[in-house]
Short mmCIF file of C-alpha atoms in Angstrom, two decimals:
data_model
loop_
_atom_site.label_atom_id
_atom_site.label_comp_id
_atom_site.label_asym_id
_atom_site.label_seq_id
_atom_site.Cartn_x
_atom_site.Cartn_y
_atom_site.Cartn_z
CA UNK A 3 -14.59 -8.62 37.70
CA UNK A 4 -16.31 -6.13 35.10
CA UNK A 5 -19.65 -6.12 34.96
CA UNK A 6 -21.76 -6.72 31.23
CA UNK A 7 -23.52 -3.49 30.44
CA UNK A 8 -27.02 -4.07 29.40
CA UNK A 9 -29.58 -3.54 26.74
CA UNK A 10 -32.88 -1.38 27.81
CA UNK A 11 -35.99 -0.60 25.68
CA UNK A 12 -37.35 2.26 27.02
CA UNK A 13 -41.56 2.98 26.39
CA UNK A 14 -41.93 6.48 27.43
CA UNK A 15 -45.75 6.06 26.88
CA UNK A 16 -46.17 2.89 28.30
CA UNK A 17 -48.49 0.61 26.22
CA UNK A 18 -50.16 3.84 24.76
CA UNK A 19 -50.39 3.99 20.97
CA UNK A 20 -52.06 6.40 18.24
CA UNK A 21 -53.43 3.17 16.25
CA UNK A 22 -55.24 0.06 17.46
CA UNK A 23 -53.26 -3.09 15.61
CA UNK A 24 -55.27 -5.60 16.25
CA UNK A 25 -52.81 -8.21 17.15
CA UNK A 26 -50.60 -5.94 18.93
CA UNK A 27 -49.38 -7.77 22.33
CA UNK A 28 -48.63 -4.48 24.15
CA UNK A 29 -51.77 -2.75 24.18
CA UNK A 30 -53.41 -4.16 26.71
CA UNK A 31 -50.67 -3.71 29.62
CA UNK A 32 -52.68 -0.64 30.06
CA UNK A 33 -54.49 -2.76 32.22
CA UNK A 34 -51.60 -3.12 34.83
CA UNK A 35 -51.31 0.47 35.01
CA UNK A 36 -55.23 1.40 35.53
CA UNK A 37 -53.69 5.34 36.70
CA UNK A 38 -52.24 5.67 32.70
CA UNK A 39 -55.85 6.84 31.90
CA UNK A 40 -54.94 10.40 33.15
CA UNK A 41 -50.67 10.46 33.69
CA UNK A 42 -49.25 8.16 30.72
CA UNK A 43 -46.09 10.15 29.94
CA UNK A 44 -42.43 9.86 31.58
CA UNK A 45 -41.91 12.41 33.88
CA UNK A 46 -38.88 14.26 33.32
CA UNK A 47 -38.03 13.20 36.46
CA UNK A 48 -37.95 9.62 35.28
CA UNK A 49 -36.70 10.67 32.18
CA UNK A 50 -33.14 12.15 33.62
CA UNK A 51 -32.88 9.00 36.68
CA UNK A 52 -33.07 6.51 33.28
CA UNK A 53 -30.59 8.82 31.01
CA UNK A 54 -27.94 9.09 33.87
CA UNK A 55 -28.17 5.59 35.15
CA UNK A 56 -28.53 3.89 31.87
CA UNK A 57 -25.12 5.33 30.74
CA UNK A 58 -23.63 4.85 34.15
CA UNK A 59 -24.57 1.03 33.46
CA UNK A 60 -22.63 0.29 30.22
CA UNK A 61 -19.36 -1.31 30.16
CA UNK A 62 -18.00 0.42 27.37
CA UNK A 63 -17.69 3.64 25.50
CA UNK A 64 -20.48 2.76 22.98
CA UNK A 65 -24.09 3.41 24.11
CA UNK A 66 -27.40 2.72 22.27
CA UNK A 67 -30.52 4.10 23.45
CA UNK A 68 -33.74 2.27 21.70
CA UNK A 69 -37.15 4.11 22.52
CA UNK A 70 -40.48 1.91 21.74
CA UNK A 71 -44.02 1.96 22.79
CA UNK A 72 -46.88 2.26 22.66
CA UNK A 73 -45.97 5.18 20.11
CA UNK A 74 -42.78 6.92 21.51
CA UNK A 75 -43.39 9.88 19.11
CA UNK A 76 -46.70 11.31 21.00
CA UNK A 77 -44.29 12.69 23.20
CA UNK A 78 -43.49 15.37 20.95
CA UNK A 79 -40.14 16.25 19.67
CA UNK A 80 -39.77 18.17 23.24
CA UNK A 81 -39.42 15.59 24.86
CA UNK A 82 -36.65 14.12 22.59
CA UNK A 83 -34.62 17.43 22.42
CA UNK A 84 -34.48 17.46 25.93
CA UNK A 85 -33.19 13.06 25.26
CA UNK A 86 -30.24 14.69 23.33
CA UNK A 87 -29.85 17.08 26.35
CA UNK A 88 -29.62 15.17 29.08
CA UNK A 89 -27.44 12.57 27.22
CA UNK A 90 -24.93 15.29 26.50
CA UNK A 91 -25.30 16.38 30.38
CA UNK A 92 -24.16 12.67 31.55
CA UNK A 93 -22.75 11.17 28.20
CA UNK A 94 -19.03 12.00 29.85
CA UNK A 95 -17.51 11.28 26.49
CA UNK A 96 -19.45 8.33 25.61
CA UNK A 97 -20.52 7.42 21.99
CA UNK A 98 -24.02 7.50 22.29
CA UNK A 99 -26.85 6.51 19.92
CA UNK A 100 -30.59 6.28 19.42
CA UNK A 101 -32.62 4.19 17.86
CA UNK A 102 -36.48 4.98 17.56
CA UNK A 103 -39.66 2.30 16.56
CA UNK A 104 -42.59 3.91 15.18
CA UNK A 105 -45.66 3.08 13.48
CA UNK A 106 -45.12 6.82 11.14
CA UNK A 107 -48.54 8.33 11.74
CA UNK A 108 -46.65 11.41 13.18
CA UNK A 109 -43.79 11.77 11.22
CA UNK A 110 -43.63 15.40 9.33
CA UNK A 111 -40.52 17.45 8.31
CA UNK A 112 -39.43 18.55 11.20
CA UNK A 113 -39.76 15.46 12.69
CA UNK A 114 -37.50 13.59 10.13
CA UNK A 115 -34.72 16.80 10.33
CA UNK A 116 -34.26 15.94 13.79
CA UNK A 117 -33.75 12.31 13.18
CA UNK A 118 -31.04 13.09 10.47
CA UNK A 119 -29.46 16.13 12.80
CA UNK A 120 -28.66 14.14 15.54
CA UNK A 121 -28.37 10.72 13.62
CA UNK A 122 -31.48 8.40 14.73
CA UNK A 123 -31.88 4.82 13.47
CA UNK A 124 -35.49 4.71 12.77
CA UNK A 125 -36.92 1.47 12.63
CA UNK A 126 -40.46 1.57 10.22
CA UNK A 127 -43.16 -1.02 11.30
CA UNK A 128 -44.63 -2.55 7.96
CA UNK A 129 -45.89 -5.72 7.15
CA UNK A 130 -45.94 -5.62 3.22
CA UNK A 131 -48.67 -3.84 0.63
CA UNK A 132 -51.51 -2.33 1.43
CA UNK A 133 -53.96 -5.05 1.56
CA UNK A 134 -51.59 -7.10 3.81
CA UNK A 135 -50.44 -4.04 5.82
CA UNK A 136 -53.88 -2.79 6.69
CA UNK A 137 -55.58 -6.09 7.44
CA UNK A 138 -54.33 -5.67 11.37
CA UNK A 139 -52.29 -1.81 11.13
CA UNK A 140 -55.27 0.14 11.59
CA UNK A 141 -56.36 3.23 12.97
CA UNK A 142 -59.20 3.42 16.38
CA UNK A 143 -61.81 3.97 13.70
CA UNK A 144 -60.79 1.18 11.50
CA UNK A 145 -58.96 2.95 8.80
CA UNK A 146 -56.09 1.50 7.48
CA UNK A 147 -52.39 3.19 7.65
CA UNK A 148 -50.44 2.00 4.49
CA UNK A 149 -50.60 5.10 2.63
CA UNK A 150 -49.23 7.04 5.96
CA UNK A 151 -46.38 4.91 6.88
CA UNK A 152 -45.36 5.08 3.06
CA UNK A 153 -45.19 9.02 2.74
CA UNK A 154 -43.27 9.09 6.31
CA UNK A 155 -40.86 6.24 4.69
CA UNK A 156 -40.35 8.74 2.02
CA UNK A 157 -40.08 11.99 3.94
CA UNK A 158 -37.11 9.53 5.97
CA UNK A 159 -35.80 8.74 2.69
CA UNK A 160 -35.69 12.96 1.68
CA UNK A 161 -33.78 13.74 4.88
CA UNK A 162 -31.40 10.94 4.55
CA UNK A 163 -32.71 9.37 7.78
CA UNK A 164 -30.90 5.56 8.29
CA UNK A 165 -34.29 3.06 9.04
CA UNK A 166 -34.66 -0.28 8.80
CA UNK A 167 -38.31 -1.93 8.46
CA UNK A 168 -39.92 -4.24 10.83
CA UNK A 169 -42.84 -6.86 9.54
CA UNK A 170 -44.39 -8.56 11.44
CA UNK A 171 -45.43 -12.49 10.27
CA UNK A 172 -48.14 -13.74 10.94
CA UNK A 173 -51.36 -15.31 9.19
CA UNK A 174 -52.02 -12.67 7.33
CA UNK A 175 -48.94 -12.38 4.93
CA UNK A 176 -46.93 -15.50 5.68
CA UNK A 177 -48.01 -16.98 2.23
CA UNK A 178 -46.91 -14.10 0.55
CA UNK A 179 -43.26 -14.49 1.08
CA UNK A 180 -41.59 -12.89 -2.35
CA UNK A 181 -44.58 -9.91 -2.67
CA UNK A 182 -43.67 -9.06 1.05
CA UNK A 183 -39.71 -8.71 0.68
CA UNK A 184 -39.85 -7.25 -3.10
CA UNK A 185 -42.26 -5.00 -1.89
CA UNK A 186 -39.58 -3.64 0.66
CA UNK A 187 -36.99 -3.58 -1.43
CA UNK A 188 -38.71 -1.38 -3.87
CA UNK A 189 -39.82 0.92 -1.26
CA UNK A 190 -36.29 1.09 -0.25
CA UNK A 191 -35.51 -0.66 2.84
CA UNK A 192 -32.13 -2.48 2.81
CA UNK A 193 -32.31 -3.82 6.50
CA UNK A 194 -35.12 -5.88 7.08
CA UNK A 195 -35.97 -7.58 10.16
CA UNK A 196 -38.93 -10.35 10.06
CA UNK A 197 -40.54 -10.84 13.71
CA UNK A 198 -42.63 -13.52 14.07
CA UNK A 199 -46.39 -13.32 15.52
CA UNK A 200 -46.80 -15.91 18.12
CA UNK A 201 -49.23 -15.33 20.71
CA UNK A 202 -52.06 -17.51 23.18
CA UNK A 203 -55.03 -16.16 24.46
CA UNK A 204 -55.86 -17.22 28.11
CA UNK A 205 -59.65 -18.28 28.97
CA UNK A 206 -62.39 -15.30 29.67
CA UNK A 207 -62.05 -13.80 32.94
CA UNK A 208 -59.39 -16.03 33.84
CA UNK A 209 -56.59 -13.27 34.07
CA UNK A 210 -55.63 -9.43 34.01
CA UNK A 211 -54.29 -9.61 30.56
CA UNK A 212 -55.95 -11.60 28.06
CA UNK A 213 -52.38 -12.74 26.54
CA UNK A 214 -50.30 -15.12 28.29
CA UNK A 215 -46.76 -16.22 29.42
CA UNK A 216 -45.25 -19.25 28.35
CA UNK A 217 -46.00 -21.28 31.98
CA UNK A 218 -49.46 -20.65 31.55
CA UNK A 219 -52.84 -23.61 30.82
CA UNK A 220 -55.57 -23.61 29.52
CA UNK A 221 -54.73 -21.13 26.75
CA UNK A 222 -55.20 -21.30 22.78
CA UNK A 223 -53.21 -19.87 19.75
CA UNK A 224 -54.37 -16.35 18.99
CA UNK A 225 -56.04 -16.48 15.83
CA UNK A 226 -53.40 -14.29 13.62
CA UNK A 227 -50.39 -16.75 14.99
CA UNK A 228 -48.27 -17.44 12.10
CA UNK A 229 -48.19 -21.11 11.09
CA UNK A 230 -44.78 -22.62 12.97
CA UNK A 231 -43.72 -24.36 9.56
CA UNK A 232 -44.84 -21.66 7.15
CA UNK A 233 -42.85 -19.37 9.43
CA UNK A 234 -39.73 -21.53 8.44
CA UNK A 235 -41.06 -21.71 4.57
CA UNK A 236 -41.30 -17.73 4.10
CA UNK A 237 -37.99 -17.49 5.32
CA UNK A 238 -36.86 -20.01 2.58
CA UNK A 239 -38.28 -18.76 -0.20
CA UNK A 240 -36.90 -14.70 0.48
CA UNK A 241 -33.55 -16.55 1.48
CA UNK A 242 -33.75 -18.28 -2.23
CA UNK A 243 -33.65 -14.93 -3.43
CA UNK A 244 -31.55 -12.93 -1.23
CA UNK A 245 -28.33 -15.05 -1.76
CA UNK A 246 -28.61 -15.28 -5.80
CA UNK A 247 -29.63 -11.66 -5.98
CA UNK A 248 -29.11 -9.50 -2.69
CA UNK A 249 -26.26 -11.12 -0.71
CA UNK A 250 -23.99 -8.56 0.48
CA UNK A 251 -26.56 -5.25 -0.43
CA UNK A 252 -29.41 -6.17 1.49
CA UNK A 253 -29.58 -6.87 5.58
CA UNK A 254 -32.16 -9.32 6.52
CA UNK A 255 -31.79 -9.50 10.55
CA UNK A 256 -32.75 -13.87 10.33
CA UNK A 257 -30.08 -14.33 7.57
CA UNK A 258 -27.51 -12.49 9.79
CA UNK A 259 -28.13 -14.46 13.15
CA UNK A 260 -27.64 -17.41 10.84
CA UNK A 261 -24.34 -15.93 9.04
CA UNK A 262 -22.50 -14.99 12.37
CA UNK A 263 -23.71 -18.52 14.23
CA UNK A 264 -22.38 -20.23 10.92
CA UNK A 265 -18.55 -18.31 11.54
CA UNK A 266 -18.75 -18.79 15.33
CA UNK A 267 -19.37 -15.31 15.94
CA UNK A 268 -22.15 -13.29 18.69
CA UNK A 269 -25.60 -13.73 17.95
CA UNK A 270 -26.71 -10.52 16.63
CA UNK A 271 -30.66 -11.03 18.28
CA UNK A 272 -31.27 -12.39 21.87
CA UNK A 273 -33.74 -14.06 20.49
CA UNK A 274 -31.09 -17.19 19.24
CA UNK A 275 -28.55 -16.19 22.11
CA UNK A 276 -27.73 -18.96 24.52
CA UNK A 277 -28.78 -16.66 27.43
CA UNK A 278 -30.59 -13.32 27.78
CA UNK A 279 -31.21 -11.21 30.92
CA UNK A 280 -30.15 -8.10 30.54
CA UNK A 281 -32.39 -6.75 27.98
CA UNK A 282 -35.26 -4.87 29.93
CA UNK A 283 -38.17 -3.03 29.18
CA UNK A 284 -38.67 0.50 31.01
CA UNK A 285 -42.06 1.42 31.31
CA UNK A 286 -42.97 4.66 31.20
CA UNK A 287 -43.01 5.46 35.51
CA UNK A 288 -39.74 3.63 35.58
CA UNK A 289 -40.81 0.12 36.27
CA UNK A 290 -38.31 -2.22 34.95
CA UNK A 291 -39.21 -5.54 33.44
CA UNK A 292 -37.54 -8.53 32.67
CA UNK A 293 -38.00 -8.46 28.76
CA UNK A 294 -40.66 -6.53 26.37
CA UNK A 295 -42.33 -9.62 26.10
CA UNK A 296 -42.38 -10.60 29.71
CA UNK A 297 -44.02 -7.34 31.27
CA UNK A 298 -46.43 -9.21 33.83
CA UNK A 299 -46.58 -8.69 37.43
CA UNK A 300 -43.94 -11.80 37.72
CA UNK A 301 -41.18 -10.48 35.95
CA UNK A 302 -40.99 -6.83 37.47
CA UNK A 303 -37.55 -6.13 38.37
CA UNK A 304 -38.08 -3.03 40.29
CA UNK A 305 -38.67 0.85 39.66
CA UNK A 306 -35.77 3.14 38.36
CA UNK A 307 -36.79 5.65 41.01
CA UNK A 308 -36.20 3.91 44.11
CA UNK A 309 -33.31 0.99 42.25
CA UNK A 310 -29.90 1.74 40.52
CA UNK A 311 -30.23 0.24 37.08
CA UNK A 312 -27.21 -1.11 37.29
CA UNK A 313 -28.43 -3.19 40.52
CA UNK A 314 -31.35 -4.44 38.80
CA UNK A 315 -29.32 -5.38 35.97
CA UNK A 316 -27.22 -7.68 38.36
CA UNK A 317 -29.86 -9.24 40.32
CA UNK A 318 -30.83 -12.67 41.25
CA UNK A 319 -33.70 -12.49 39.23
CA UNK A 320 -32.32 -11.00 36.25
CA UNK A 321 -29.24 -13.65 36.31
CA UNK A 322 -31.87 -16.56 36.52
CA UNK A 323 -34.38 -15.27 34.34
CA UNK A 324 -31.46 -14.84 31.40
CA UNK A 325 -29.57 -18.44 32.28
CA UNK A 326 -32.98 -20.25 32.74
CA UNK A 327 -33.07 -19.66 28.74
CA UNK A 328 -30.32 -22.18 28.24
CA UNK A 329 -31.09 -24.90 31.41
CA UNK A 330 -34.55 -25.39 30.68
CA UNK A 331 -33.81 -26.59 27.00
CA UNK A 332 -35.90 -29.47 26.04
CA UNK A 333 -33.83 -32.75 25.56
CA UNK A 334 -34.71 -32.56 21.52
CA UNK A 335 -33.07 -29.16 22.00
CA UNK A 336 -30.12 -30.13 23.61
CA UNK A 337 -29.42 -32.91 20.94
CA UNK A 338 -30.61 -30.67 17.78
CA UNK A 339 -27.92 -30.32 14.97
CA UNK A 340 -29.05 -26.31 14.81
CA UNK A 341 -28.76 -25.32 18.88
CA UNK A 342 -25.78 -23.53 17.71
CA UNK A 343 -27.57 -21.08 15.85
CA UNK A 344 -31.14 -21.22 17.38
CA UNK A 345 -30.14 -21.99 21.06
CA UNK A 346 -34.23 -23.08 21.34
CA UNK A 347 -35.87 -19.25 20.49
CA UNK A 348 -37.40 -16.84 22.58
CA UNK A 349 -38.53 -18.27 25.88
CA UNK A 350 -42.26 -16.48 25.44
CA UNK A 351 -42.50 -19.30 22.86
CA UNK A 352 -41.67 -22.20 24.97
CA UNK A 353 -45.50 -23.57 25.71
CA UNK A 354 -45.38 -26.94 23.26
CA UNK A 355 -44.60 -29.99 23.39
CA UNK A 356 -41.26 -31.78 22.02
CA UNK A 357 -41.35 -34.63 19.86
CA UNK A 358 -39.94 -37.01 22.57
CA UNK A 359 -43.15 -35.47 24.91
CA UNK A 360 -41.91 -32.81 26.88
CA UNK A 361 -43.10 -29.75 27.87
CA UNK A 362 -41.92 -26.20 27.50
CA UNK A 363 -40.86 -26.81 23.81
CA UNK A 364 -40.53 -23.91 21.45
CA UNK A 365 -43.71 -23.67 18.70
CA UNK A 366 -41.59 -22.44 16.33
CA UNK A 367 -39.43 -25.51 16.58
CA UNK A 368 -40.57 -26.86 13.24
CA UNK A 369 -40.24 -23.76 11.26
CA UNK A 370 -36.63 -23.01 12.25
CA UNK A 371 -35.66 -26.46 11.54
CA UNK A 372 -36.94 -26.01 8.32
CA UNK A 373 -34.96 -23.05 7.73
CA UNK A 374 -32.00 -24.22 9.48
CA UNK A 375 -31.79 -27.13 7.03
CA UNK A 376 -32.68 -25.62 4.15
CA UNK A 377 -29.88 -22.67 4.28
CA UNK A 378 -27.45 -25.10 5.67
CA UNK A 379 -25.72 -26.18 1.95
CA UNK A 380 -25.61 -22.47 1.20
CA UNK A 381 -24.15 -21.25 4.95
CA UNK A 382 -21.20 -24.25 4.84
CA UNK A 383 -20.40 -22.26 1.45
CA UNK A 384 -20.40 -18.60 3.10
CA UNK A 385 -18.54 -19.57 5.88
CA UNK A 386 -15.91 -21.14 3.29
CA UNK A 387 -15.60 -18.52 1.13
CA UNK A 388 -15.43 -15.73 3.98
CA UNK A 389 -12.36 -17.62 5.73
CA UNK A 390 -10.77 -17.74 2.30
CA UNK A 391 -11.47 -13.81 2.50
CA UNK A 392 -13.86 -13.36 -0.09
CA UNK A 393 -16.85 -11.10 0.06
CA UNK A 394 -20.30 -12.25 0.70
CA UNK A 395 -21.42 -11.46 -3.23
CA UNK A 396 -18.77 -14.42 -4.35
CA UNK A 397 -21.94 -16.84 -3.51
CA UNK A 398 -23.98 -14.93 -5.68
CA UNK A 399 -21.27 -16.24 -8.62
CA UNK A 400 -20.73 -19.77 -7.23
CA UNK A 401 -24.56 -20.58 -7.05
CA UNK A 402 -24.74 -18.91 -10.85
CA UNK A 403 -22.48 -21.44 -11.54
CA UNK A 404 -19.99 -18.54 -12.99
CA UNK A 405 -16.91 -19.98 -10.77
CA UNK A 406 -16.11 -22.64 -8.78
CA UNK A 407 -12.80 -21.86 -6.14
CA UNK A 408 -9.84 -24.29 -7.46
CA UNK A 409 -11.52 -25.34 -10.66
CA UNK A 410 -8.99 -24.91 -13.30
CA UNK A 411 -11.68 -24.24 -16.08
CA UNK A 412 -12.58 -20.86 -14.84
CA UNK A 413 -9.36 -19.55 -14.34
CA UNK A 414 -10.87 -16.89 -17.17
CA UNK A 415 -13.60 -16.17 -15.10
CA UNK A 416 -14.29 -12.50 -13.54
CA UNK A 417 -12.36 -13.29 -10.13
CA UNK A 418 -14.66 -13.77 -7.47
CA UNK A 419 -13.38 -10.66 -4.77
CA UNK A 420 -15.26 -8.42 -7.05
CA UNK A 421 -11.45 -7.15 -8.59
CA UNK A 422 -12.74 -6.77 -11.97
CA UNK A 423 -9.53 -9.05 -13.20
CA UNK A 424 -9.68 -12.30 -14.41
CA UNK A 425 -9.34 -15.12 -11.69
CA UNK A 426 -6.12 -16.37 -13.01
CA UNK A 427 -4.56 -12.67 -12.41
CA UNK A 428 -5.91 -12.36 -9.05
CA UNK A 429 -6.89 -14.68 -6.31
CA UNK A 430 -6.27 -17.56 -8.54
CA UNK A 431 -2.61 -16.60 -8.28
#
């Protein structure tokens, strides 16, 4: 039997970071590693055992490298020259690719040439304009970073550099739904992804780390925790304008996990996969964890140095961490008309209860089903008009109310493939 490849997000400084966000769940695994205070970067001992097993791990001929933090650019571009190094030292032929999240503070020139020379996805973290943005993104001395994430967007933009944005939702922009997502559109981003901000806060002095796992009592919503049913609503009202306007030119990551579950395809995001398990988090003295959001003491896997990766990818642990995703469903999962396209969230967000009374429900539950339901008219209609074979845009044109497939009164009617001929002298033949 082949074994799956897996998915690792490697955090070459650990939890350490140039700015202070204030709701920023990886900060304080500093904590667990009380030593980072004076050794915080990968060795390049570490550095070369990850590289080499990592690409010994994947199934196929395609591998994607994603680097994270913390900040992974206060390693200096030295350390990522010697990345492309190494990778061409074991890649044996492989298609390999990196993909790189950053807050921008460092990003110069010769940073963004080196992205574009050896063909980086940069991801951009961003959570709208400046007074929404700088509300949590801030500096150690309380400054906030909107205008410095925008030039290093721009300097990306000069040198050609592929990015996508990341914003975060929480309470501090999820009423601002249309200002957010024009904002990013004018600034240039065409592949959005939206991550919800869902975290509790266990009781003083009752643990290590002052944010907890799912399993966990006695704690309360963090303070910034976006709204479970506004979460669904600022989804709706972006998706409102995405498929009359965008549909087809821009990517955003929560429309796309709903287009592929719609035509039966892989989820694109484990977050709405039926099972997960094989997308770690390295930290940065080769400690493997179970997920990025799961690095406590419970879910370490086992260290790099001393374990195969490809072992720890096929452990017992790993294998029941990903399948307990799908067997500890609530029953008002298990019966929900959207499980095949949310498959009950992220486990980290498990911790309410169902409307039937059970535990280990997801908080988000309410949002997505608002979502869910509200794109469904408008997904039955994609999925249609794909299998007939035409392009996403065609929506744009149905919901206009420009064309209707089979109605005879439009057979004058710009053709809906995006031809340029009439219907009649194209599809409509």
């Amino acid at each position: 039997m082949t074994l799956s490849g897996c998915h690792v997000m490697a955090k070459p400084t650990g939890s350490v970071c140039n700015i202070d966000c204030s709701y920023c769940f990886y900060l304080e695994k500093e904590a667990l590693y009380p030593e980072r205070k004076q050794n915080w970067r990968m060795s390049d001992e570490t550095l070369e055992t990850f590289i080499r097993q990592y690409i010994a791990a994947q199934s196929g001929k395609q591998v994607l490298f994603a680097w994270q933090g913390g900040e992974p650019t206060l390693m200096g571009l030295s350390f990522f020259r010697r990345v492309i190094e190494l990778c061409d030292k074991y890649g044996e032929g492989r298609q390999i690719q990196h993909a790189l999240q950053t807050n921008g503070m460092l990003i110069n020139d010769e940073w963004a040439a080196f992205f574009a020379q050896h063909d980086f996805l940069i991801g951009l973290s961003i959570d709208g304009p400046q007074p929404l943005h700088d509300l949590y993104r801030v500096t150690r001395s309380g400054q906030g970073t909107h205008e410095r994430v925008m030039k290093a967007l721009t300097l990306l933009q000069q040198h050609n550099v592929r990015f996508n944005t990341l914003t975060v939702v929480g309470k501090h922009n999820v009423g601002h739904a249309a200002e957010v997502y024009q904002f990013l559109l004018t600034a240039g981003s065409r592949y959005i992804q939206f991550i919800p901000l869902v975290e509790r806060i266990s009781p003083p002095g009752s643990a290590i780390l002052r944010l907890v796992m799912p399993g966990e009592s006695g704690a309360s919503l963090a303070p910034w925790t976006v709204p479970a049913w506004q979460y669904g609503e600022f989804l709706n009202q972006i998706f409102d304008i995405w498929v009359r306007r965008d549909i087809g030119q821009v990517s955003v990551q929560m429309f796309d996990v709903a287009i592929a579950a719609w035509r039966g395809q892989a989820p694109v995001l484990c977050v709405h996969a039926e099972t997960c398990g094989h997308a770690f988090a390295l930290e940065s003295n080769g400690d493997l964890y179970n997920c990025d959001h799961f690095v406590y003491p419970e879910h370490l896997l086992g260290n790099i140095n001393h374990q195969d990766l490809r072992v720890l990818n096929h452990c017992e642990q790993a294998m029941a961490f990903g399948l307990a995703k799908r067997e500890t469903l609530t029953r008002d999962c298990q019966q929900c008309d959207y499980r095949f396209v949310c498959h009950g969230g992220c486990p980290k967000h498990r911790f309410s209860v169902s409307p039937s009374g059970k535990p280990g429900h997801n908080y988000l539950c309410a949002g997505y089903k608002h979502f869910f339901r509200h794109i469904t008219r408008d997904m039955n209609l994609l999925q249609d008009l794909l299998a007939m074979g035409y392009p996403a845009q065609a929506l744009m044109q149905i919901l206009a109310g420009e064309i209707r497939p089979g109605d005879n009164t439009a057979r004058n009617s710009p053709c809906l493939c995006g031809s340029g001929k009439k219907f009649k002298k194209c599809c409509g033949r």
